[in-house]
Amino acid sequence: MAQDRLPSRSLSHSEAEIELGAAEPLAADEADSFASTQISSPTRDAWRRFRRNKAAIIGLTVIVLMMIMAVFAPFMHTSDPTVPDPNVINGGPSPIHWFGTDYVGRDGYSRIVYGLRVPLIVGFIGTAITVIIGTLVGLIAGYVGRTIDSLLSRFTDIMFAFPGFILALIVVSLFGAAADSFGMGGAGRVLLLTVVFAAVGWPPLMRFVRSLALTMKEQQFVEAARTAGSRDWGIMRRHLLPNMWGLVLVQGAFIVVATISNETILSIFGLTVQQPNPDLGSMLFFGVQNIDNSYWQVVFPGVVLAILILALTFLADGIRDAVDPRARG
Amino acid sequence: MRIARRLLNSALALSLAATFAISAHGVSSARQAPAGMPTIRLGYLENNPQWAPTLDPAVVEDQNSSYLTQLLYGGLINIKQVGGRVVPYPQLASRYKVTGSGKIYTFSLRKTGFANGDPLTAQDVVFSIRRALSKQTNSPINTYDSMIKGFANYSAGKSSYLGVKALNARTVQFTLSVRAGFFPEVLAYPLNFILDAKVMRGTSTNSGGTYLTTTCKAAAAGASGPFKAVCHSSAANDVTSFYPGGSTPTLTLVPNSHFYQKAHVRLVIPAIDSNQTGLRDFRSGGLDETFGVPTQDQATYRGKPGAYQFPTAFIEYLGMNVNDPPFSNVHCRLAVAYAIDRVTLAKKYLHGAYKPLYSFVPGGFQGYFNGHSGVPYYDPAKARQQLAKCPGGINVTYVYRNDTTDRNAEAAAITAMLATVGIHFTPKGVPRSEWLNYIARDTPLSKTHTAACYGDWFEDYPDSQDYFYNLLYGGVAENFSGYNNKTFNKLIDEADAAANQSTRARLYLRANKMMLNQAPVVPYDNGTAFDLVNTKKVHGLIPDNYRAVTWAKNNDWANVS
Amino acid sequence: MALLTFTVRRFLAMILILWIVLTIVFAMARLSPYDPIAQIMQQHYQVAQAAQIRHEFGLDQPMWKQYLNYVGGLLHGDLGKSESQQTLGQPVWSLLQHGVPVTMKLGFYALVLSLVVGLPVGLLSAIKQNSFVDHGSQAIMMVLYAVPVFVLVPLAQVVIGVQLRWLPVTGWGAPGVLGFKEAILPVTLYAAGLTGYFAKSYRSFLLEVLSQDYIRTARAKGLKARIILYIHAVKNTLVPLASIVGPVVAYLITGAFVIETFFGIPGIGYITVESIFNSDYSVIEATTLLLAAFVVLVNFLTDVVYALVDPRVRL
């Protein structure tokens, strides 16, 4: 068996992963183990593996804590994050202002607590949308095939050709100020960023899901379902999706990391949420300009951002290892 | 990331640069400075990755180009700083006299030469002025010279007459259509700088200034000022003639040995990306001079040797839409004018990088007044009184350009100050490109239904008229508040026509104070320039208010070592 | 033959994709609420002259005609004319031409540096899996990967350039040794994140190969066999390594923007960021097109290479 699968190693990494994920249960049992009632078994296995992964658990904890902070920011902050104070401009860390203050004397800690909302919203909601789009398009293209596949694949190729970051850069620089006019407190800009990153993130995932679907539809359990008279949509929903959601989740986790990094990179060109609204990225944007004499304006938001990205990476790695144990070795 | 170092708000560019095939003449230029000549690295250039927009003096309208052309070319008149004052002095002219009841200016030329050895002649002057104002050159700023007789028809290409002629090889006469006391200052603008007619005529034509701008030969051979360019390639017709393509734009200058004031330093002027990087470069030893020390870093250097802070003509103000409620009501406007604490704003929020301002023109300009006697100033009690007379209160959006930390800090501070007296401003930061729509394109503010907007100004030419007429005269496009007051307009008209400088000053002062009490605009600060010079190595660079940078003492680079 | 058909088909698709990309970019720039003319005229807006400039740029023509002009120009290699005040009317290509080699050089240096450092670290980690070396190096690589480059850059500039005065913090390509000195800091910081990514990915690729049964069995056979095996395993990681070309290219492009902007390096990233500030959308359009062409080309080449390796892809 192992020998037979050797040639597949010369496929791309993602396709290799596909085989691993899809073939594992197949190799273990006969086809009917894929009946939807028994799907929980690999899920439970994955969860068991995940719980044993310390780094992943730490990552998950950190992210949950950050989300709680962001959601309950009104109860967590120490002073109003938008009100300037001329007496503590560029103040260093102190018992009152734990993380120092910014260029107009606003409290760094409070701004971070509120400012976490932006990367979290853009990262998670943007990714959720991207995952939905990518999975749906990929599934339909891969399963239905033929003309629809060609059309969707070519469309994806087009989207794929745009360097995602550049597209986001252009859209936000062209339409950012217009978006600010909608919604108070920078909500318009956040919405725009979310939509933009959702729009640029899905093509790789679509290709991934498409090849998963291509592989799976040839397999016995799908054939069996088809012969039994299940309709296409039903097959996709009951047989394909449950078998790929773990792998999709892994991809999704990595997309969150990429989205949050890209969103904060846009901020150094001054393109994310505008003043006076708090945002981690814009704190860095202004902090970087002031780094020669007020290092804390970069270090605190920078460290928080680095922790967030590290935690997400740990989590993503953990999910991958749990869902797809062989990828780890 | 990027902080605009540019203070100058340049005028409009009209001409489309046309490219001309220029045959490559061999130009021998000194690539090596004479041994022992010290090199000074100056941080004058804000990095526009494309090089200074132009090196053609006739179309200069930005700071970068202005600095470089002032080093390369001279004018009949130039400007130097004596004490704190900015004074015109004859540069390429040795002297001049005014006759014909102020309408005829006669200049005698100095014995000086172009970098290639050609002596300066009256024909060069006539050529340069006629070229600068011609229809072909299509200079966006040629209206500065509109007082020269025949200007309108000549610049439109309808007539060949222009009121400038050579009386003999060393004498030039200008005839003006109106009396203009500020004509010498106008001649000091790069528009009227002198080019070598022989060098220029050797080129096919030069409507967009391409030859002057992108061909180093012109700046190496035809320089009439203290320096000439060192070329990277004498064959190329683009920026690579100045510096290797793909490297940081850098201009290297050596003294023009035929200029009457002989410099003895070599200048290297690399483009600097931002105030931050300029400062870092200076601190790491890469620059001997940097200008525009970031606001937050100024306190570190203030008072240290080689640190110079000096006033500029840059003003910032808040403009209100006088055509629509709430600011159609003078009490509402005055409430705002009384609620802004200029001192806290300038000293604390802006770290002393700006000075509190109550007058609408900066210090040194006619009509300026020190302090705040007779005009609105910070007084919360009065602000509340005025607000009580403002029907419906004030709850509006405040548009400002958010491209620098300073602008954002000002908006945050103003919003907070107004809030304490009960005026509610919602700040809306927009990029500079969009801000221009509010203050220049779709003016007045009533057109965009905007109640209040940030405004700033830097002189196009050093005269109060530039501020009062452009920004407050009824119906002028740049007047975004929409202020239109007959008395004010009349005072400005009178001051314009007045030949006597003290009369002009009196009229402008009256107009200034009268307008401020109606508060269509609230000026709140005046920018300063903050430069660092490595005084251990460089001598003779002093703050220059006119050029808003540290510059050679008396505009004489022989003083710099 | 199948390979040839495949290549031709892919090539035609590439052209089609580029055409659609440029159409989208064109539409976005024209739909944007910004007005390049207002930017050109700065604080002195004059209606008549604005109309004249609009006319000279052909911006007063109907949209379809502007589009045809744009596409027609592109076919003649004309990327358009600059619409910013400083460089008004200059061909966009003349602005970008010197930047392209700079960006490529910078990216190439960074790529080489990160491969040279990242792959051996990943290899070492995989061989010494779960050892102190593994955990230590992976922790460092993880930090390099996770700390945003724009936090790293100003810190490095302040500490290394300003405090220690070891390296210059700005300038690019000045002739002589100086040019090399100026490149050290930007290239190192550019490569930092990529090094972390390579080390991390390469470790897992190698572990994946090493975990296969036949290798596991062979691994037990002794040192000499193990060395042979490692060589074999490294060979087998080449293809999965090719699969991260996409993310690496994306990283290089993003990094170019950040590094060039921070260090004032006159590459296309920096030129584009400047043109965003100047609302010079003709430059932004051109850069997007160039980068999209680059990405499409890389994808095309990757596809062809895969097709060479694995005939099944050619279908």
GROMACS .gro file of N, CA, C and O in nm, chain B residues 351-442:
model
  368
  680HIS      N    1   0.425   7.013   2.042
  680HIS     CA    2   0.562   7.014   2.098
  680HIS      C    3   0.641   7.139   2.060
  680HIS      O    4   0.763   7.132   2.045
  681GLY      N    5   0.573   7.249   2.041
  681GLY     CA    6   0.645   7.372   2.008
  681GLY      C    7   0.697   7.376   1.865
  681GLY      O    8   0.771   7.467   1.829
  682ALA      N    9   0.658   7.279   1.787
  682ALA     CA   10   0.702   7.280   1.647
  682ALA      C   11   0.622   7.383   1.567
  682ALA      O   12   0.657   7.416   1.454
  683TYR      N   13   0.514   7.430   1.627
  683TYR     CA   14   0.433   7.535   1.566
  683TYR      C   15   0.419   7.646   1.670
  683TYR      O   16   0.435   7.621   1.789
  684LYS      N   17   0.389   7.766   1.622
  684LYS     CA   18   0.366   7.874   1.716
  684LYS      C   19   0.218   7.910   1.713
  684LYS      O   20   0.156   7.907   1.606
  685PRO      N   21   0.162   7.945   1.831
  685PRO     CA   22   0.022   7.987   1.830
  685PRO      C   23   0.005   8.106   1.738
  685PRO      O   24   0.092   8.193   1.731
  686LEU      N   25  -0.106   8.109   1.666
  686LEU     CA   26  -0.126   8.216   1.569
  686LEU      C   27  -0.268   8.271   1.584
  686LEU      O   28  -0.364   8.196   1.594
  687TYR      N   29  -0.279   8.403   1.584
  687TYR     CA   30  -0.411   8.466   1.589
  687TYR      C   31  -0.438   8.543   1.461
  687TYR      O   32  -0.551   8.555   1.417
  688SER      N   33  -0.329   8.596   1.403
  688SER     CA   34  -0.341   8.669   1.277
  688SER      C   35  -0.358   8.571   1.162
  688SER      O   36  -0.319   8.455   1.175
  689PHE      N   37  -0.413   8.619   1.050
  689PHE     CA   38  -0.428   8.527   0.937
  689PHE      C   39  -0.304   8.522   0.850
  689PHE      O   40  -0.290   8.432   0.769
  690VAL      N   41  -0.214   8.621   0.864
  690VAL     CA   42  -0.088   8.612   0.792
  690VAL      C   43   0.024   8.588   0.893
  690VAL      O   44   0.015   8.631   1.008
  691PRO      N   45   0.128   8.517   0.853
  691PRO     CA   46   0.235   8.486   0.947
  691PRO      C   47   0.325   8.606   0.971
  691PRO      O   48   0.319   8.706   0.898
  692GLY      N   49   0.405   8.596   1.074
  692GLY     CA   50   0.497   8.704   1.111
  692GLY      C   51   0.583   8.746   0.993
  692GLY      O   52   0.621   8.663   0.910
  693GLY      N   53   0.613   8.877   0.984
  693GLY     CA   54   0.696   8.926   0.875
  693GLY      C   55   0.614   8.972   0.757
  693GLY      O   56   0.665   9.040   0.669
  694PHE      N   57   0.486   8.935   0.754
  694PHE     CA   58   0.400   8.977   0.644
  694PHE      C   59   0.321   9.100   0.684
  694PHE      O   60   0.289   9.119   0.801
  695GLN      N   61   0.291   9.183   0.585
  695GLN     CA   62   0.214   9.303   0.615
  695GLN      C   63   0.076   9.268   0.666
  695GLN      O   64   0.008   9.183   0.608
  696GLY      N   65   0.036   9.334   0.774
  696GLY     CA   66  -0.093   9.305   0.832
  696GLY      C   67  -0.084   9.208   0.948
  696GLY      O   68  -0.183   9.181   1.016
  697TYR      N   69   0.037   9.157   0.975
  697TYR     CA   70   0.053   9.066   1.088
  697TYR      C   71   0.048   9.144   1.217
  697TYR      O   72   0.092   9.259   1.223
  698PHE      N   73  -0.008   9.084   1.319
  698PHE     CA   74   0.000   9.145   1.451
  698PHE      C   75   0.039   9.038   1.550
  698PHE      O   76   0.001   8.922   1.538
  699ASN      N   77   0.117   9.080   1.647
  699ASN     CA   78   0.160   8.987   1.750
  699ASN      C   79   0.052   8.983   1.858
  699ASN      O   80  -0.017   9.081   1.880
  700GLY      N   81   0.038   8.869   1.927
  700GLY     CA   82  -0.060   8.861   2.034
  700GLY      C   83  -0.201   8.856   1.979
  700GLY      O   84  -0.222   8.829   1.862
  701HIS      N   85  -0.298   8.883   2.067
  701HIS     CA   86  -0.436   8.865   2.024
  701HIS      C   87  -0.526   8.981   2.062
  701HIS      O   88  -0.645   8.963   2.085
  702SER      N   89  -0.467   9.101   2.067
  702SER     CA   90  -0.553   9.213   2.106
  702SER      C   91  -0.652   9.245   1.995
  702SER      O   92  -0.614   9.254   1.878
  703GLY      N   93  -0.779   9.258   2.037
  703GLY     CA   94  -0.881   9.297   1.941
  703GLY      C   95  -0.933   9.186   1.852
  703GLY      O   96  -1.009   9.211   1.760
  704VAL      N   97  -0.892   9.063   1.876
  704VAL     CA   98  -0.944   8.951   1.797
  704VAL      C   99  -0.978   8.835   1.892
  704VAL      O  100  -0.931   8.833   2.005
  705PRO      N  101  -1.060   8.742   1.846
  705PRO     CA  102  -1.095   8.628   1.933
  705PRO      C  103  -0.972   8.548   1.974
  705PRO      O  104  -0.880   8.530   1.895
  706TYR      N  105  -0.972   8.505   2.097
  706TYR     CA  106  -0.863   8.422   2.150
  706TYR      C  107  -0.927   8.319   2.240
  706TYR      O  108  -1.050   8.315   2.254
  707TYR      N  109  -0.845   8.239   2.308
  707TYR     CA  110  -0.901   8.129   2.388
  707TYR      C  111  -0.966   8.183   2.513
  707TYR      O  112  -0.899   8.239   2.601
  708ASP      N  113  -1.096   8.165   2.524
  708ASP     CA  114  -1.170   8.208   2.641
  708ASP      C  115  -1.299   8.125   2.649
  708ASP      O  116  -1.399   8.158   2.586
  709PRO      N  117  -1.296   8.016   2.727
  709PRO     CA  118  -1.411   7.925   2.730
  709PRO      C  119  -1.540   7.995   2.770
  709PRO      O  120  -1.647   7.962   2.718
  710ALA      N  121  -1.529   8.093   2.861
  710ALA     CA  122  -1.651   8.161   2.906
  710ALA      C  123  -1.716   8.234   2.788
  710ALA      O  124  -1.837   8.223   2.764
  711LYS      N  125  -1.633   8.306   2.712
  711LYS     CA  126  -1.688   8.377   2.596
  711LYS      C  127  -1.739   8.278   2.491
  711LYS      O  128  -1.839   8.305   2.424
  712ALA      N  129  -1.669   8.167   2.480
  712ALA     CA  130  -1.714   8.066   2.385
  712ALA      C  131  -1.853   8.019   2.422
  712ALA      O  132  -1.941   8.005   2.335
  713ARG      N  133  -1.876   7.997   2.551
  713ARG     CA  134  -2.008   7.950   2.593
  713ARG      C  135  -2.114   8.057   2.570
  713ARG      O  136  -2.225   8.027   2.528
  714GLN      N  137  -2.076   8.184   2.598
  714GLN     CA  138  -2.170   8.294   2.572
  714GLN      C  139  -2.211   8.296   2.426
  714GLN      O  140  -2.330   8.306   2.392
  715GLN      N  141  -2.111   8.286   2.339
  715GLN     CA  142  -2.142   8.289   2.196
  715GLN      C  143  -2.225   8.167   2.156
  715GLN      O  144  -2.317   8.178   2.076
  716LEU      N  145  -2.190   8.054   2.215
  716LEU     CA  146  -2.262   7.931   2.182
  716LEU      C  147  -2.409   7.943   2.222
  716LEU      O  148  -2.498   7.893   2.152
  717ALA      N  149  -2.434   8.012   2.333
  717ALA     CA  150  -2.572   8.031   2.379
  717ALA      C  151  -2.652   8.110   2.275
  717ALA      O  152  -2.773   8.092   2.263
  718LYS      N  153  -2.581   8.198   2.200
  718LYS     CA  154  -2.651   8.277   2.099
  718LYS      C  155  -2.656   8.205   1.964
  718LYS      O  156  -2.703   8.260   1.865
  719CYS      N  157  -2.603   8.084   1.964
  719CYS     CA  158  -2.599   8.008   1.838
  719CYS      C  159  -2.718   7.914   1.835
  719CYS      O  160  -2.723   7.817   1.910
  720PRO      N  161  -2.817   7.944   1.751
  720PRO     CA  162  -2.940   7.864   1.754
  720PRO      C  163  -2.914   7.718   1.717
  720PRO      O  164  -2.847   7.690   1.618
  721GLY      N  165  -2.964   7.629   1.801
  721GLY     CA  166  -2.954   7.487   1.770
  721GLY      C  167  -2.820   7.424   1.804
  721GLY      O  168  -2.800   7.304   1.784
  722GLY      N  169  -2.727   7.504   1.857
  722GLY     CA  170  -2.597   7.447   1.894
  722GLY      C  171  -2.518   7.404   1.772
  722GLY      O  172  -2.558   7.428   1.657
  723ILE      N  173  -2.405   7.342   1.800
  723ILE     CA  174  -2.317   7.301   1.690
  723ILE      C  175  -2.286   7.153   1.702
  723ILE      O  176  -2.230   7.108   1.801
  724ASN      N  177  -2.328   7.078   1.603
  724ASN     CA  178  -2.299   6.935   1.599
  724ASN      C  179  -2.272   6.899   1.453
  724ASN      O  180  -2.363   6.872   1.376
  725VAL      N  181  -2.144   6.907   1.415
  725VAL     CA  182  -2.111   6.897   1.273
  725VAL      C  183  -1.990   6.807   1.250
  725VAL      O  184  -1.923   6.765   1.344
  726THR      N  185  -1.966   6.779   1.123
  726THR     CA  186  -1.848   6.701   1.083
  726THR      C  187  -1.735   6.798   1.047
  726THR      O  188  -1.758   6.901   0.984
  727TYR      N  189  -1.617   6.761   1.089
  727TYR     CA  190  -1.500   6.845   1.061
  727TYR      C  191  -1.406   6.767   0.970
  727TYR      O  192  -1.352   6.663   1.009
  728VAL      N  193  -1.388   6.815   0.849
  728VAL     CA  194  -1.303   6.745   0.753
  728VAL      C  195  -1.160   6.795   0.766
  728VAL      O  196  -1.136   6.915   0.770
  729TYR      N  197  -1.066   6.702   0.775
  729TYR     CA  198  -0.926   6.746   0.780
  729TYR      C  199  -0.841   6.647   0.703
  729TYR      O  200  -0.881   6.533   0.680
  730ARG      N  201  -0.723   6.694   0.661
  730ARG     CA  202  -0.634   6.602   0.589
  730ARG      C  203  -0.553   6.525   0.692
  730ARG      O  204  -0.496   6.582   0.785
  731ASN      N  205  -0.550   6.396   0.676
  731ASN     CA  206  -0.494   6.312   0.782
  731ASN      C  207  -0.361   6.250   0.741
  731ASN      O  208  -0.326   6.143   0.785
  732ASP      N  209  -0.286   6.320   0.655
  732ASP     CA  210  -0.165   6.255   0.606
  732ASP      C  211  -0.044   6.270   0.697
  732ASP      O  212   0.061   6.217   0.667
  733THR      N  213  -0.055   6.341   0.806
  733THR     CA  214   0.058   6.346   0.898
  733THR      C  215   0.009   6.332   1.042
  733THR      O  216  -0.108   6.357   1.072
  734THR      N  217   0.101   6.294   1.129
  734THR     CA  218   0.069   6.285   1.270
  734THR      C  219   0.023   6.421   1.322
  734THR      O  220  -0.071   6.430   1.401
  735ASP      N  221   0.091   6.528   1.277
  735ASP     CA  222   0.056   6.662   1.326
  735ASP      C  223  -0.091   6.695   1.296
  735ASP      O  224  -0.163   6.745   1.383
  736ARG      N  225  -0.134   6.669   1.173
  736ARG     CA  226  -0.271   6.703   1.136
  736ARG      C  227  -0.369   6.624   1.223
  736ARG      O  228  -0.470   6.675   1.268
  737ASN      N  229  -0.337   6.496   1.246
  737ASN     CA  230  -0.425   6.414   1.329
  737ASN      C  231  -0.427   6.463   1.473
  737ASN      O  232  -0.531   6.463   1.538
  738ALA      N  233  -0.311   6.503   1.522
  738ALA     CA  234  -0.304   6.553   1.659
  738ALA      C  235  -0.387   6.681   1.672
  738ALA      O  236  -0.463   6.698   1.768
  739GLU      N  237  -0.375   6.771   1.573
  739GLU     CA  238  -0.451   6.896   1.577
  739GLU      C  239  -0.601   6.867   1.578
  739GLU      O  240  -0.675   6.926   1.657
  740ALA      N  241  -0.643   6.777   1.491
  740ALA     CA  242  -0.787   6.748   1.483
  740ALA      C  243  -0.836   6.690   1.614
  740ALA      O  244  -0.943   6.727   1.664
  741ALA      N  245  -0.757   6.599   1.673
  741ALA     CA  246  -0.797   6.539   1.801
  741ALA      C  247  -0.805   6.647   1.908
  741ALA      O  248  -0.899   6.650   1.989
  742ALA      N  249  -0.706   6.735   1.910
  742ALA     CA  250  -0.701   6.839   2.012
  742ALA      C  251  -0.818   6.936   1.996
  742ALA      O  252  -0.888   6.969   2.093
  743ILE      N  253  -0.841   6.981   1.873
  743ILE     CA  254  -0.949   7.077   1.849
  743ILE      C  255  -1.083   7.015   1.886
  743ILE      O  256  -1.166   7.077   1.953
  744THR      N  257  -1.104   6.890   1.846
  744THR     CA  258  -1.229   6.823   1.880
  744THR      C  259  -1.250   6.819   2.031
  744THR      O  260  -1.359   6.849   2.080
  745ALA      N  261  -1.142   6.784   2.103
  745ALA     CA  262  -1.154   6.775   2.249
  745ALA      C  263  -1.179   6.913   2.311
  745ALA      O  264  -1.260   6.927   2.402
  746MET      N  265  -1.110   7.014   2.260
  746MET     CA  266  -1.127   7.150   2.316
  746MET      C  267  -1.268   7.201   2.293
  746MET      O  268  -1.330   7.259   2.382
  747LEU      N  269  -1.318   7.180   2.173
  747LEU     CA  270  -1.454   7.226   2.142
  747LEU      C  271  -1.556   7.150   2.227
  747LEU      O  272  -1.654   7.208   2.272
  748ALA      N  273  -1.529   7.022   2.250
  748ALA     CA  274  -1.623   6.941   2.328
  748ALA      C  275  -1.638   6.995   2.469
  748ALA      O  276  -1.747   6.989   2.527
  749THR      N  277  -1.530   7.050   2.526
  749THR     CA  278  -1.538   7.096   2.664
  749THR      C  279  -1.632   7.217   2.678
  749THR      O  280  -1.684   7.240   2.786
  750VAL      N  281  -1.653   7.294   2.571
  750VAL     CA  282  -1.750   7.403   2.582
  750VAL      C  283  -1.886   7.365   2.523
  750VAL      O  284  -1.978   7.447   2.523
  751GLY      N  285  -1.898   7.243   2.476
  751GLY     CA  286  -2.027   7.197   2.427
  751GLY      C  287  -2.046   7.204   2.276
  751GLY      O  288  -2.157   7.195   2.226
  752ILE      N  289  -1.935   7.222   2.204
  752ILE     CA  290  -1.944   7.219   2.057
  752ILE      C  291  -1.902   7.080   2.010
  752ILE      O  292  -1.795   7.032   2.049
  753HIS      N  293  -1.985   7.018   1.929
  753HIS     CA  294  -1.954   6.880   1.890
  753HIS      C  295  -1.906   6.872   1.746
  753HIS      O  296  -1.983   6.892   1.652
  754PHE      N  297  -1.778   6.845   1.733
  754PHE     CA  298  -1.718   6.822   1.602
  754PHE      C  299  -1.692   6.672   1.589
  754PHE      O  300  -1.635   6.613   1.679
  755THR      N  301  -1.732   6.614   1.478
  755THR     CA  302  -1.694   6.477   1.449
  755THR      C  303  -1.581   6.482   1.346
  755THR      O  304  -1.605   6.522   1.231
  756PRO      N  305  -1.460   6.451   1.387
  756PRO     CA  306  -1.350   6.464   1.292
  756PRO      C  307  -1.359   6.358   1.183
  756PRO      O  308  -1.389   6.242   1.209
  757LYS      N  309  -1.335   6.401   1.060
  757LYS     CA  310  -1.334   6.306   0.950
  757LYS      C  311  -1.203   6.327   0.873
  757LYS      O  312  -1.188   6.425   0.799
  758GLY      N  313  -1.109   6.238   0.897
  758GLY     CA  314  -0.980   6.250   0.830
  758GLY      C  315  -0.989   6.196   0.688
  758GLY      O  316  -1.042   6.088   0.667
  759VAL      N  317  -0.940   6.272   0.595
  759VAL     CA  318  -0.938   6.226   0.455
  759VAL      C  319  -0.797   6.240   0.402
  759VAL      O  320  -0.720   6.323   0.449
  760PRO      N  321  -0.761   6.159   0.303
  760PRO     CA  322  -0.629   6.175   0.243
  760PRO      C  323  -0.619   6.311   0.175
  760PRO      O  324  -0.720   6.371   0.138
  761ARG      N  325  -0.497   6.355   0.160
  761ARG     CA  326  -0.474   6.487   0.101
  761ARG      C  327  -0.545   6.503  -0.033
  761ARG      O  328  -0.605   6.606  -0.061
  762SER      N  329  -0.542   6.396  -0.113
  762SER     CA  330  -0.602   6.406  -0.246
  762SER      C  331  -0.751   6.438  -0.236
  762SER      O  332  -0.804   6.511  -0.318
  763GLU      N  333  -0.817   6.382  -0.134
  763GLU     CA  334  -0.960   6.409  -0.123
  763GLU      C  335  -0.985   6.545  -0.059
  763GLU      O  336  -1.079   6.616  -0.093
  764TRP      N  337  -0.897   6.580   0.035
  764TRP     CA  338  -0.909   6.710   0.101
  764TRP      C  339  -0.905   6.822  -0.003
  764TRP      O  340  -0.975   6.922   0.009
  765LEU      N  341  -0.823   6.803  -0.106
  765LEU     CA  342  -0.813   6.905  -0.211
  765LEU      C  343  -0.948   6.931  -0.277
  765LEU      O  344  -0.976   7.042  -0.320
  766ASN      N  345  -1.031   6.827  -0.284
  766ASN     CA  346  -1.164   6.848  -0.341
  766ASN      C  347  -1.243   6.948  -0.258
  766ASN      O  348  -1.314   7.032  -0.312
  767TYR      N  349  -1.231   6.940  -0.126
  767TYR     CA  350  -1.308   7.028  -0.039
  767TYR      C  351  -1.258   7.172  -0.045
  767TYR      O  352  -1.335   7.265  -0.042
  768ILE      N  353  -1.124   7.187  -0.050
  768ILE     CA  354  -1.071   7.322  -0.034
  768ILE      C  355  -1.034   7.388  -0.166
  768ILE      O  356  -1.008   7.508  -0.169
  769ALA      N  357  -1.030   7.313  -0.274
  769ALA     CA  358  -0.991   7.376  -0.400
  769ALA      C  359  -1.089   7.351  -0.513
  769ALA      O  360  -1.125   7.442  -0.585
  770ARG      N  361  -1.134   7.227  -0.526
  770ARG     CA  362  -1.214   7.197  -0.644
  770ARG      C  363  -1.361   7.231  -0.624
  770ARG      O  364  -1.420   7.304  -0.703
  771ASP      N  365  -1.419   7.177  -0.515
  771ASP     CA  366  -1.563   7.195  -0.495
  771ASP      C  367  -1.591   7.305  -0.395
  771ASP      O  368  -1.666   7.287  -0.299
   0.00000   0.00000   0.00000
